[in-house]
Short mmCIF file of C-alpha atoms in Angstrom, two decimals:
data_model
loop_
_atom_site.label_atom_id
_atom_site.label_comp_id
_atom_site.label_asym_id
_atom_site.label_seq_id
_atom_site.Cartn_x
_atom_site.Cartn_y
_atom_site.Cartn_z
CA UNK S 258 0.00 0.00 0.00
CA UNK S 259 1.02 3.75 -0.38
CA UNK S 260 2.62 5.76 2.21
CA UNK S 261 -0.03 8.06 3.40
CA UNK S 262 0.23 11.54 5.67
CA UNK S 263 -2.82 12.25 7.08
CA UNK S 264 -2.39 15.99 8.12
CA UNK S 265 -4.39 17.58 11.16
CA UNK S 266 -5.03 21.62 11.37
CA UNK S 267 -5.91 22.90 14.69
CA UNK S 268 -6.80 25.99 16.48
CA UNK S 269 -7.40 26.12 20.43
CA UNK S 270 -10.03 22.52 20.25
CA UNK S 271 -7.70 19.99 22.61
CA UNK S 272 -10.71 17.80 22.97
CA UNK S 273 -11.79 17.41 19.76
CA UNK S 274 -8.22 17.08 18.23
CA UNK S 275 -8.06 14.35 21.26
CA UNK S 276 -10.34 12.58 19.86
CA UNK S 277 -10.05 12.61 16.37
CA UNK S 278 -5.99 11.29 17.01
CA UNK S 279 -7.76 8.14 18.54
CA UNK S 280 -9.99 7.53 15.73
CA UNK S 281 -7.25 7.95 13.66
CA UNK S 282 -5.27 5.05 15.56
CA UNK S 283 -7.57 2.59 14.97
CA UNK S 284 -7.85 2.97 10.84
CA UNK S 285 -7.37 -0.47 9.45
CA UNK S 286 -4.59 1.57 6.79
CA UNK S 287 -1.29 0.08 7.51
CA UNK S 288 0.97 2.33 6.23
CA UNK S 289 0.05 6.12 7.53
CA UNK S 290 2.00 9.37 9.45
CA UNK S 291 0.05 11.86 11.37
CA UNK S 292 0.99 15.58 11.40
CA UNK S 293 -0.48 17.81 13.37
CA UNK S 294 -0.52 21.79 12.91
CA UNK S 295 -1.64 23.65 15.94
CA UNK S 296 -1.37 26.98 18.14
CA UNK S 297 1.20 26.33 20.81
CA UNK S 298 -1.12 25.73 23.60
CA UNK S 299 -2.63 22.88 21.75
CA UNK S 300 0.44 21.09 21.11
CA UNK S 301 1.44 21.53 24.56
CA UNK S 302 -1.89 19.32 25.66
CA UNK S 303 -0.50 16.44 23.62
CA UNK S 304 2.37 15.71 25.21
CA UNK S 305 2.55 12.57 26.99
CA UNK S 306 -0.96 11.30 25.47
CA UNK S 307 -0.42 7.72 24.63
CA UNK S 308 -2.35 8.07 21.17
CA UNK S 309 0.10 11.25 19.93
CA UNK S 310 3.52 9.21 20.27
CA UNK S 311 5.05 9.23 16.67
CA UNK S 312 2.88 12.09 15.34
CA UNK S 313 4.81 14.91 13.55
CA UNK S 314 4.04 18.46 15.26
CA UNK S 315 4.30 22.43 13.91
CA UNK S 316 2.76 25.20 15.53
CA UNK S 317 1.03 27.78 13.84
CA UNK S 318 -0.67 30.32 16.30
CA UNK S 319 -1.80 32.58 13.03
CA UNK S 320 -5.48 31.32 12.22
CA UNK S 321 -4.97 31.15 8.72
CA UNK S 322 -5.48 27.41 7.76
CA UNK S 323 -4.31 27.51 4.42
CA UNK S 324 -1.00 28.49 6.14
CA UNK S 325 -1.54 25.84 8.85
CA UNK S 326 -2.22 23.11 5.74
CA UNK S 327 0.61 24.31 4.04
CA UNK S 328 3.13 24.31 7.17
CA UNK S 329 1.52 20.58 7.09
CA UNK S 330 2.15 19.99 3.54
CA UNK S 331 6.26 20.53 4.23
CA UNK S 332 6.31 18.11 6.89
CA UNK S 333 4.23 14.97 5.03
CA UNK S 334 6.30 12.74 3.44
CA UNK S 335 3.62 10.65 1.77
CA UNK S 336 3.08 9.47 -1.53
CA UNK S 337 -0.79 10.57 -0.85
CA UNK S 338 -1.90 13.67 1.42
CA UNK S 339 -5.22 13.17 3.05
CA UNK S 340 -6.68 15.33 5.21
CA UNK S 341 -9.57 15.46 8.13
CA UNK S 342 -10.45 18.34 10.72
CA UNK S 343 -10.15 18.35 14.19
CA UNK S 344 -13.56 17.71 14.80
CA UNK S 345 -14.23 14.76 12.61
CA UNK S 346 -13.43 11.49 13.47
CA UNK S 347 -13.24 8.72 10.72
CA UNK S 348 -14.66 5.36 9.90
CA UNK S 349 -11.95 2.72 10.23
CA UNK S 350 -11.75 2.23 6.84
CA UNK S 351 -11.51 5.55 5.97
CA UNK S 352 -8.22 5.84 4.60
CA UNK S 353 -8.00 2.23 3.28
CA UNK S 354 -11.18 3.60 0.35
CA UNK S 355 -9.36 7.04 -0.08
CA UNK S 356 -6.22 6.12 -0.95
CA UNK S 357 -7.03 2.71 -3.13
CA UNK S 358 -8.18 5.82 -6.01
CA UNK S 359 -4.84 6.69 -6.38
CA UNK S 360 -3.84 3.00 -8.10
CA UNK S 361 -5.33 4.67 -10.97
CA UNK S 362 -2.54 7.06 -12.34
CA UNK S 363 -4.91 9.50 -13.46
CA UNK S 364 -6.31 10.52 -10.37
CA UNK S 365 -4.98 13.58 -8.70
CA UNK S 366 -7.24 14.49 -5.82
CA UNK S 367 -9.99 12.37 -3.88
CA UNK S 368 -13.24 13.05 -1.54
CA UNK S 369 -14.88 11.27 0.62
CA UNK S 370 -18.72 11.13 2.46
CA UNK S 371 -19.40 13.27 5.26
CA UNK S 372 -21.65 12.00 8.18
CA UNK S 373 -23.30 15.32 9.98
CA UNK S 374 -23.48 15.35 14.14
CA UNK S 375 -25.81 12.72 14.32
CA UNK S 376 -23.50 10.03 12.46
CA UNK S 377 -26.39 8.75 10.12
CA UNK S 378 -27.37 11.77 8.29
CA UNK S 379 -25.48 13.01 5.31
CA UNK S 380 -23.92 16.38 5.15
CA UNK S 381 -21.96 16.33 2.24
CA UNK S 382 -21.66 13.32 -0.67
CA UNK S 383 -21.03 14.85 -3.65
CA UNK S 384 -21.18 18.18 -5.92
CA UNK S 385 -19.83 20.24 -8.05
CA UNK S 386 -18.36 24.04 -8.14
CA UNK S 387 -18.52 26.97 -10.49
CA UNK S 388 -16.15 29.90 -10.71
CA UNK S 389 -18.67 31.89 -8.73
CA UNK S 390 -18.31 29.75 -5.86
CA UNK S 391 -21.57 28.24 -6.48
CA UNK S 392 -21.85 24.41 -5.20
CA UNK S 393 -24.59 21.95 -7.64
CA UNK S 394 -25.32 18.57 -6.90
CA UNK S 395 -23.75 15.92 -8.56
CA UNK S 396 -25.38 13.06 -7.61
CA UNK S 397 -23.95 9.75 -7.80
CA UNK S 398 -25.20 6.15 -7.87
CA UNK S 399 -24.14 3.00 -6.03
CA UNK S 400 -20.87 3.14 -3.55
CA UNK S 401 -18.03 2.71 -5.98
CA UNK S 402 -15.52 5.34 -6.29
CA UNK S 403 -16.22 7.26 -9.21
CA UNK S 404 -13.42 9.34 -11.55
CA UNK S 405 -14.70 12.92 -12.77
CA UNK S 406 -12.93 15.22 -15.27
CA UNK S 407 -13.82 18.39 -14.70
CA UNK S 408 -15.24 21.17 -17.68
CA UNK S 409 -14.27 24.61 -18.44
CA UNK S 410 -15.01 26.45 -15.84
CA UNK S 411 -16.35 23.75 -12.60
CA UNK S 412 -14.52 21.72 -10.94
CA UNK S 413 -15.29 18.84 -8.69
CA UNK S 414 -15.80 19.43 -5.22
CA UNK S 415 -13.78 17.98 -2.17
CA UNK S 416 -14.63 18.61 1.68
CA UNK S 417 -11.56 20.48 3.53
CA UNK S 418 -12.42 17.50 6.29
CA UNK S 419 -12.22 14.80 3.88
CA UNK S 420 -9.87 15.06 0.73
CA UNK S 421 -6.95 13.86 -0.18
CA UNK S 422 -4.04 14.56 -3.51
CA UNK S 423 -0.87 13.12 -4.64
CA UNK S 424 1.82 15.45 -2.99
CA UNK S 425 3.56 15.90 -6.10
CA UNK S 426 0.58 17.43 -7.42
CA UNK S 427 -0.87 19.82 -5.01
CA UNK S 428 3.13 20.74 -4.13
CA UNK S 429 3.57 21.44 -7.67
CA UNK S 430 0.77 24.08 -7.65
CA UNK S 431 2.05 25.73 -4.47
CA UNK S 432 -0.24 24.03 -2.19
CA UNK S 433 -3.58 26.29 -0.17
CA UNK S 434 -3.29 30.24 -1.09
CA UNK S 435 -3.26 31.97 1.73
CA UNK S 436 -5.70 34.24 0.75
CA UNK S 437 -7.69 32.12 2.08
CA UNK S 438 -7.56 32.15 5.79
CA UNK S 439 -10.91 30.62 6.25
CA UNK S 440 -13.74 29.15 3.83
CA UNK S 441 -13.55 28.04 -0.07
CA UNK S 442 -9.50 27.32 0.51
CA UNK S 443 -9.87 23.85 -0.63
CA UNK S 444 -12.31 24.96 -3.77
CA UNK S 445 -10.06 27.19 -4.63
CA UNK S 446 -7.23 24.15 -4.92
CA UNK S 447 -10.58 22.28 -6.61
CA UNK S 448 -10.72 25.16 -9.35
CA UNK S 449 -7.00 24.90 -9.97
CA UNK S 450 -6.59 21.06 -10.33
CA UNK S 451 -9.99 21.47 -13.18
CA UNK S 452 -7.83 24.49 -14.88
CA UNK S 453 -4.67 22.15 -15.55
CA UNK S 454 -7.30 19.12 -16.63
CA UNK S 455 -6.55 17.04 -13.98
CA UNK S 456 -9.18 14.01 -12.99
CA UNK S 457 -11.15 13.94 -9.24
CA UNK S 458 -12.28 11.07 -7.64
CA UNK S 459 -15.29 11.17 -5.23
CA UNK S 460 -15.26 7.71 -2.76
CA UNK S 461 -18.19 7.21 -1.23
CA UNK S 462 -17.41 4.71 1.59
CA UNK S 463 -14.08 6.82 2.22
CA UNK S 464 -16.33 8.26 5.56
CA UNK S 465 -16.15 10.68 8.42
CA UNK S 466 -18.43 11.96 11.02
CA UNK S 467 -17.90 15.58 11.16
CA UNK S 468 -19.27 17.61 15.01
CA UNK S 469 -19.16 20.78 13.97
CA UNK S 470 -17.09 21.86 17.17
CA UNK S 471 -17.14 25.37 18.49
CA UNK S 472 -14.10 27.55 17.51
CA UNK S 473 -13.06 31.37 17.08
CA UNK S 474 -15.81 31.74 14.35
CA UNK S 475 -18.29 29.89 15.18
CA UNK S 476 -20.40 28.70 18.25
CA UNK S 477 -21.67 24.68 19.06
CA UNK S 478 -24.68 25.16 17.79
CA UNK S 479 -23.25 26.54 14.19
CA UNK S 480 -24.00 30.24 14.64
CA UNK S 481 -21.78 32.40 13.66
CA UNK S 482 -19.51 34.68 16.01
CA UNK S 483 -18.08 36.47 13.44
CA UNK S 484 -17.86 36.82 9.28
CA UNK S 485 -15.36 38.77 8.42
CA UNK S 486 -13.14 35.86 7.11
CA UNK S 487 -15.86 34.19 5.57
CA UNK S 488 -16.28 37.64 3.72
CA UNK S 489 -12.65 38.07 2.85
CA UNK S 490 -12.18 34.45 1.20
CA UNK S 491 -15.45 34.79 -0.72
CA UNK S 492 -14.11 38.40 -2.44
CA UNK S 493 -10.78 36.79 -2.74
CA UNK S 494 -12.47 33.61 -4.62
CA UNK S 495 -14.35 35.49 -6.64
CA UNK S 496 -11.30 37.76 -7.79
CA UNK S 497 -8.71 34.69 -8.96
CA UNK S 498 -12.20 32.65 -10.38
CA UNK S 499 -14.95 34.56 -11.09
CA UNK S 500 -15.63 37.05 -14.64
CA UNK S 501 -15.75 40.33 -14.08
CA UNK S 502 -19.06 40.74 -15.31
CA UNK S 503 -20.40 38.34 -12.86
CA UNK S 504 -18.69 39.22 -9.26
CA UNK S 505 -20.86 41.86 -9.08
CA UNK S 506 -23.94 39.65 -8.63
CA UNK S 507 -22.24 36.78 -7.28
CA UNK S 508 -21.18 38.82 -4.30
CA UNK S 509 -24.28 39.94 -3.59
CA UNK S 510 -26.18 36.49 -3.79
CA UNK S 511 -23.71 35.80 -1.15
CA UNK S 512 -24.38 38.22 1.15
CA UNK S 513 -28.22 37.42 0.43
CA UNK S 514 -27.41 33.98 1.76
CA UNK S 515 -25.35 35.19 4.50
CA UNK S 516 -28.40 37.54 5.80
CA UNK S 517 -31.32 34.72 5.86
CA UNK S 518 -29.24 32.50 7.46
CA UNK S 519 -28.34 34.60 10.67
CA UNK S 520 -32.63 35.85 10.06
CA UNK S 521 -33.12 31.79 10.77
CA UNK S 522 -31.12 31.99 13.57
CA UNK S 523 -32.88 35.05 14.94
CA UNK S 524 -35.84 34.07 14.20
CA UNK S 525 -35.44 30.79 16.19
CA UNK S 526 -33.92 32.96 19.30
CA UNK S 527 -30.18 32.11 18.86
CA UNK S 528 -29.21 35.98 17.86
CA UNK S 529 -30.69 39.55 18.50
CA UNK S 530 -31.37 41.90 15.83
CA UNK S 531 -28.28 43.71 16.76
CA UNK S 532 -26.18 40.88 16.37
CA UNK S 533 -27.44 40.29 12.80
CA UNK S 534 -26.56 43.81 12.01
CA UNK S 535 -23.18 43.44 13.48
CA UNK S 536 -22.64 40.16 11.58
CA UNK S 537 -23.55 41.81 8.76
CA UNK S 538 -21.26 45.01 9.03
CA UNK S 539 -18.18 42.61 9.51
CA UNK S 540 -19.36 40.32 6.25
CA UNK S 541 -19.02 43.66 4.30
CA UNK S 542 -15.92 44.65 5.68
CA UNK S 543 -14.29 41.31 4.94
CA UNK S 544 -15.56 41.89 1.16
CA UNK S 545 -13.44 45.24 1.12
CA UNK S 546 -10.46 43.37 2.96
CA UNK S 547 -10.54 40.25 0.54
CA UNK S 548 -10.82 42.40 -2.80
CA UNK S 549 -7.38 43.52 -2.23
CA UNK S 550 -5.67 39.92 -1.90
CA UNK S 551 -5.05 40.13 -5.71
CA UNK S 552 -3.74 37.01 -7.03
CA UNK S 553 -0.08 36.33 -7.10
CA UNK S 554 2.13 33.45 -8.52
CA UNK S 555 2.60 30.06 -5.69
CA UNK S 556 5.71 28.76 -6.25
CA UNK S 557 6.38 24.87 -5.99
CA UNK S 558 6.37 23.78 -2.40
CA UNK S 559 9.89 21.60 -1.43
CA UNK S 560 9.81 18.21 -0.62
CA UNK S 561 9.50 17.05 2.44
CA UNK S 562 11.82 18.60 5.04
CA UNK S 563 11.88 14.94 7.20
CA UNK S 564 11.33 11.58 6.34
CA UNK S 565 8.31 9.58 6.37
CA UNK S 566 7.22 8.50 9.84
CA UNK S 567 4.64 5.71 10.31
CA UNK S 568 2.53 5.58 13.04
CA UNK S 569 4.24 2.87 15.28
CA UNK S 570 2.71 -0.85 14.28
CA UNK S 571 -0.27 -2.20 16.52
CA UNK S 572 -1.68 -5.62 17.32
CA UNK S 573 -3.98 -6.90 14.29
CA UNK S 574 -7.12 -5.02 15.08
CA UNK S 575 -10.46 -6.41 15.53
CA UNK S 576 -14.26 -5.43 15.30
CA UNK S 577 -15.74 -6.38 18.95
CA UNK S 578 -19.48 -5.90 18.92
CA UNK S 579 -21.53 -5.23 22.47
CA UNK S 580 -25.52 -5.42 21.57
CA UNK S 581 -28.37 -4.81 24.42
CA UNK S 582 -31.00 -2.80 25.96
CA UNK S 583 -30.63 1.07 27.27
CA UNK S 584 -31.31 -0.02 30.89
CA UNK S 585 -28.19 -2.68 30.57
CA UNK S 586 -25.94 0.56 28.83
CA UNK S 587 -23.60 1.54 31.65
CA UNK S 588 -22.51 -2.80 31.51
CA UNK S 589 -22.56 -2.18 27.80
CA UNK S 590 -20.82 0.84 28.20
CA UNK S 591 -18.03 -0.70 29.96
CA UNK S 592 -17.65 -3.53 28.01
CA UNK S 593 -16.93 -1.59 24.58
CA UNK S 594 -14.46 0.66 26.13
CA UNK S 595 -12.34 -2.27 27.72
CA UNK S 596 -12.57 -3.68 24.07
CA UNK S 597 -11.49 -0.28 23.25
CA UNK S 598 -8.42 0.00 25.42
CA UNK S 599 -7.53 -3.25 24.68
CA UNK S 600 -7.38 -2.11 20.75
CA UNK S 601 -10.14 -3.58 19.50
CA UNK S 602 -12.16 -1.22 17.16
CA UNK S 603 -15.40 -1.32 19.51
CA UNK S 604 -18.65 -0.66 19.06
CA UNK S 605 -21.46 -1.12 21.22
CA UNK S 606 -25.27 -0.93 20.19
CA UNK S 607 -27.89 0.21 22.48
CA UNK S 608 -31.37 0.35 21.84
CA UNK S 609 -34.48 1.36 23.73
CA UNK S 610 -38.19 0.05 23.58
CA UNK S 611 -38.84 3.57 21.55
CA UNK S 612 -39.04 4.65 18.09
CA UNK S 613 -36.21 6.99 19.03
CA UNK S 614 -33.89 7.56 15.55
CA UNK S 615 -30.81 6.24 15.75
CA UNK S 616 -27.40 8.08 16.79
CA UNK S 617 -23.80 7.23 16.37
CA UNK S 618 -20.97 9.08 17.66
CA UNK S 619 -17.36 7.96 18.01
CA UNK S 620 -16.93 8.77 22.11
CA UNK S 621 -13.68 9.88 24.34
CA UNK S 622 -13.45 6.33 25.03
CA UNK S 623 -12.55 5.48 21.83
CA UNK S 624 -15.15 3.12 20.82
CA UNK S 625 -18.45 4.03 18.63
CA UNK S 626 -21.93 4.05 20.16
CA UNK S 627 -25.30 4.11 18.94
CA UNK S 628 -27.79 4.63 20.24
CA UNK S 629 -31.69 4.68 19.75
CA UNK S 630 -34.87 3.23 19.81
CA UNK S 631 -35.56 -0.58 18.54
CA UNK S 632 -38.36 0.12 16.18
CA UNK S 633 -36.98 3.49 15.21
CA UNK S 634 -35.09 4.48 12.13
CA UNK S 635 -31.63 4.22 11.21
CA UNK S 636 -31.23 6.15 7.68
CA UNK S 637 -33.44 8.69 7.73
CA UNK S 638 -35.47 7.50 4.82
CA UNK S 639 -36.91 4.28 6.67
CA UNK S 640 -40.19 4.34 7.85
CA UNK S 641 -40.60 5.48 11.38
CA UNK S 642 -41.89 2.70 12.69
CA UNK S 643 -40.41 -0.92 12.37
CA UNK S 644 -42.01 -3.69 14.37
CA UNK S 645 -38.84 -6.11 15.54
CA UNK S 646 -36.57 -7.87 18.13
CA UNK S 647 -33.67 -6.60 19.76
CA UNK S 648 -31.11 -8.91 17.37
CA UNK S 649 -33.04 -8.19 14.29
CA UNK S 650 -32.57 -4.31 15.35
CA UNK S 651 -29.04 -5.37 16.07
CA UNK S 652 -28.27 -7.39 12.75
CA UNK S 653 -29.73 -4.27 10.28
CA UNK S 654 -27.34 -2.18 12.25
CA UNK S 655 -24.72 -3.87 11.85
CA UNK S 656 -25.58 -4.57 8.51
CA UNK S 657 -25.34 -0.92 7.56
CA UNK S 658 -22.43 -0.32 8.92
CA UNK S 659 -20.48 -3.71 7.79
CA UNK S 660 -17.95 -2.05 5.19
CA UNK S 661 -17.31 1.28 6.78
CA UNK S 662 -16.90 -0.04 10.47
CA UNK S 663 -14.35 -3.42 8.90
CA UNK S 664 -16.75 -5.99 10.09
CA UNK S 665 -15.96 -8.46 8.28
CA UNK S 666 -15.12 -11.06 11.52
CA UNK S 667 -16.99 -9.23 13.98
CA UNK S 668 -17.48 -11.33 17.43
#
């Protein structure tokens, strides 16, 4: 298999990076190095955690990820570069779909699936982007990777939590722009693979969960604290890919967007009026801001400035399933977290007598739970009520989750 750097960016989240290195540990890829680009005080909370030993480490206290990614980019020393956010955790096979799209020689990026908060529902799959930043939906049948070449002027799109390039390929074109501090960095890179004719591949069972965690610019619950950033990268997208005869209106559909969005969250009590205006004020000044990051020339990026660093071997992993009822979970509970710490990827089902949907979340632990109700729905698009018995409720589950989770020996 090809070597593989998997490369972390990180800003002031030691929990959620936490947790996403001990997802990370248990991928079923053999052949992988970690590097991790934080602020200072987040490295600092690694040290001495059992799960960061081997990782490579920069700091970066500027909150500019395309700086952090490319700080990332001279460290990785893999053939492949994947990459995953701090607040995503991935399926175990994650990286063993991603990377298998890069046998074929024409590939020269790849994108996975993206599970939202719950861990069932989908919050990205697959799409398209125009010059204007514009995303369409590409949908795709079945679950086998498919290869896309790109036409004038779109380009296919990749999640910044979930995407992956040969290094030679997105070192040749000098990497992120850092323009882009925050938002459309990676469909910028997108746009600029489809203007050199280069193929995409979009993998759908190459899957993360991704939490949405609460940072700088954001809160938990996804409202904005500020969007000035998110202003200056969508003036400085539009000025390297958009015509001049259509940034005019493509800016303001933006800021259209922009406004109903924080009216939703007004309107459902999260912000005041005043914030909105505020909000608003600082999108427009970020559009003034990100107008004058004219374009400029990326040179090459080097080659990797140390030498490729696996991820120390482990025992043979294997799937350990725990299956029973919500009053039995703290047993349950147990159970799939001694699995767990004895390096089994673990995951323990525990259902209710409800029609409660079905959750999954990867936990501290570091084994994955879900949880619901035994006659409620798993994929959102089953009915809502299924009449059944705990191990029928317990076989579909497992069942859904067969090639993503490895369980292909599960005891």
């Amino acid at each position: 298999m090809r070597p593989v750097s998997v490369i972390i960016v990180s800003h002031g989240r030691e929990a959620a990076l936490k947790r996403c290195l001990k997802a990370l540990r248990q991928l079923l890829y053999p052949t992988f190095e970690v590097v991790v680009v934080a602020d200072r005080p987040t490295l600092a909370a690694l040290q001495g955690l059992p799960h960061a030993m081997g990782i490579k480490t920069a700091p970066c206290d500027a909150q500019n990820i395309s700086l952090a990614r490319n700080i990332g980019l001279g460290l990785a020393a893999g053939e492949v570069v994947a990459f995953i956010d701090d607040d995503a955790v991935p399926e175990p096979t994650w990286l063993t779909h991603l990377a298998a799209v890069f046998d074929d020689a024409e590939v020269a990026a790849a994108g996975g699936y993206v599970r939202g908060r719950n861990g069932i529902s989908w919050q990205w799959r697959g799409a398209w982007v125009d010059g204007c930043g514009v995303r369409h939906a590409l949908p795709l049948e079945g679950e086998r990777p498919t290869v896309l070449h790109p036409g004038p002027g779109r380009a296919v799109k990749t999640e910044g939590t979930n995407m992956a390039f040969r290094r030679e390929v997105i070192a040749g074109i000098g990497g992120f722009d850092p323009a882009f501090r925050f938002f459309l960095d990676e469909t910028d890179v997108n746009l600029r693979l489809a203007r050199a004719g280069l193929a995409t591949a979009l993998v759908p069972l190459a899957q993360v969960h991704h939490g949405f965690a609460a940072s700088a610019r954001r809160r938990a619950d996804r409202v904005p604290r500020d969007l000035f950033e998110i202003g200056a990268s969508h003036a400085a997208f539009l000025l390297r890919h958009c015509p001049d005869a259509k940034r005019g209106g493509a800016q303001a559909r933006f800021a259209g967007e922009q406004r109903r969005r924080l009216l939703r969250h007004m309107v459902a009590g999260r912000l005041e009026p005043r914030d909105v205006r505020h909000l608003l004020a600082r999108l427009e000044a970020g559009f003034a801001v990100g107008a004058a990051r004219a374009p400029g020339a990326l040179p090459a990026l080097p080659h990797a400035s140390e030498p490729f660093a696996p991820l120390p071997p482990r025992p043979a992993l294997r799937p350990k399933l725990t299956c029973g009822r919500w009053w039995h979970r703290a047993r349950l509970r147990r159970q799939a977290a001694h699995d767990a710490a004895a390096g089994h990827v673990s995951t323990a089902l525990i259902f209710s007598l409800t029609t409660a949907y079905c959750h999954v979340r990867f936990t501290p632990a570091g084994y994955w739970e879900h949880s619901g109700g035994q006659f409620g729905k798993s994929e959102r698009d089953e009915p809502l009520f299924t009449l059944r018995r705990l191990r029928r409720k317990c076989d579909a589950e497992i069942a859904r989750i067969r090639r993503e989770r490895g369980l292909t020996g599960e005891s």
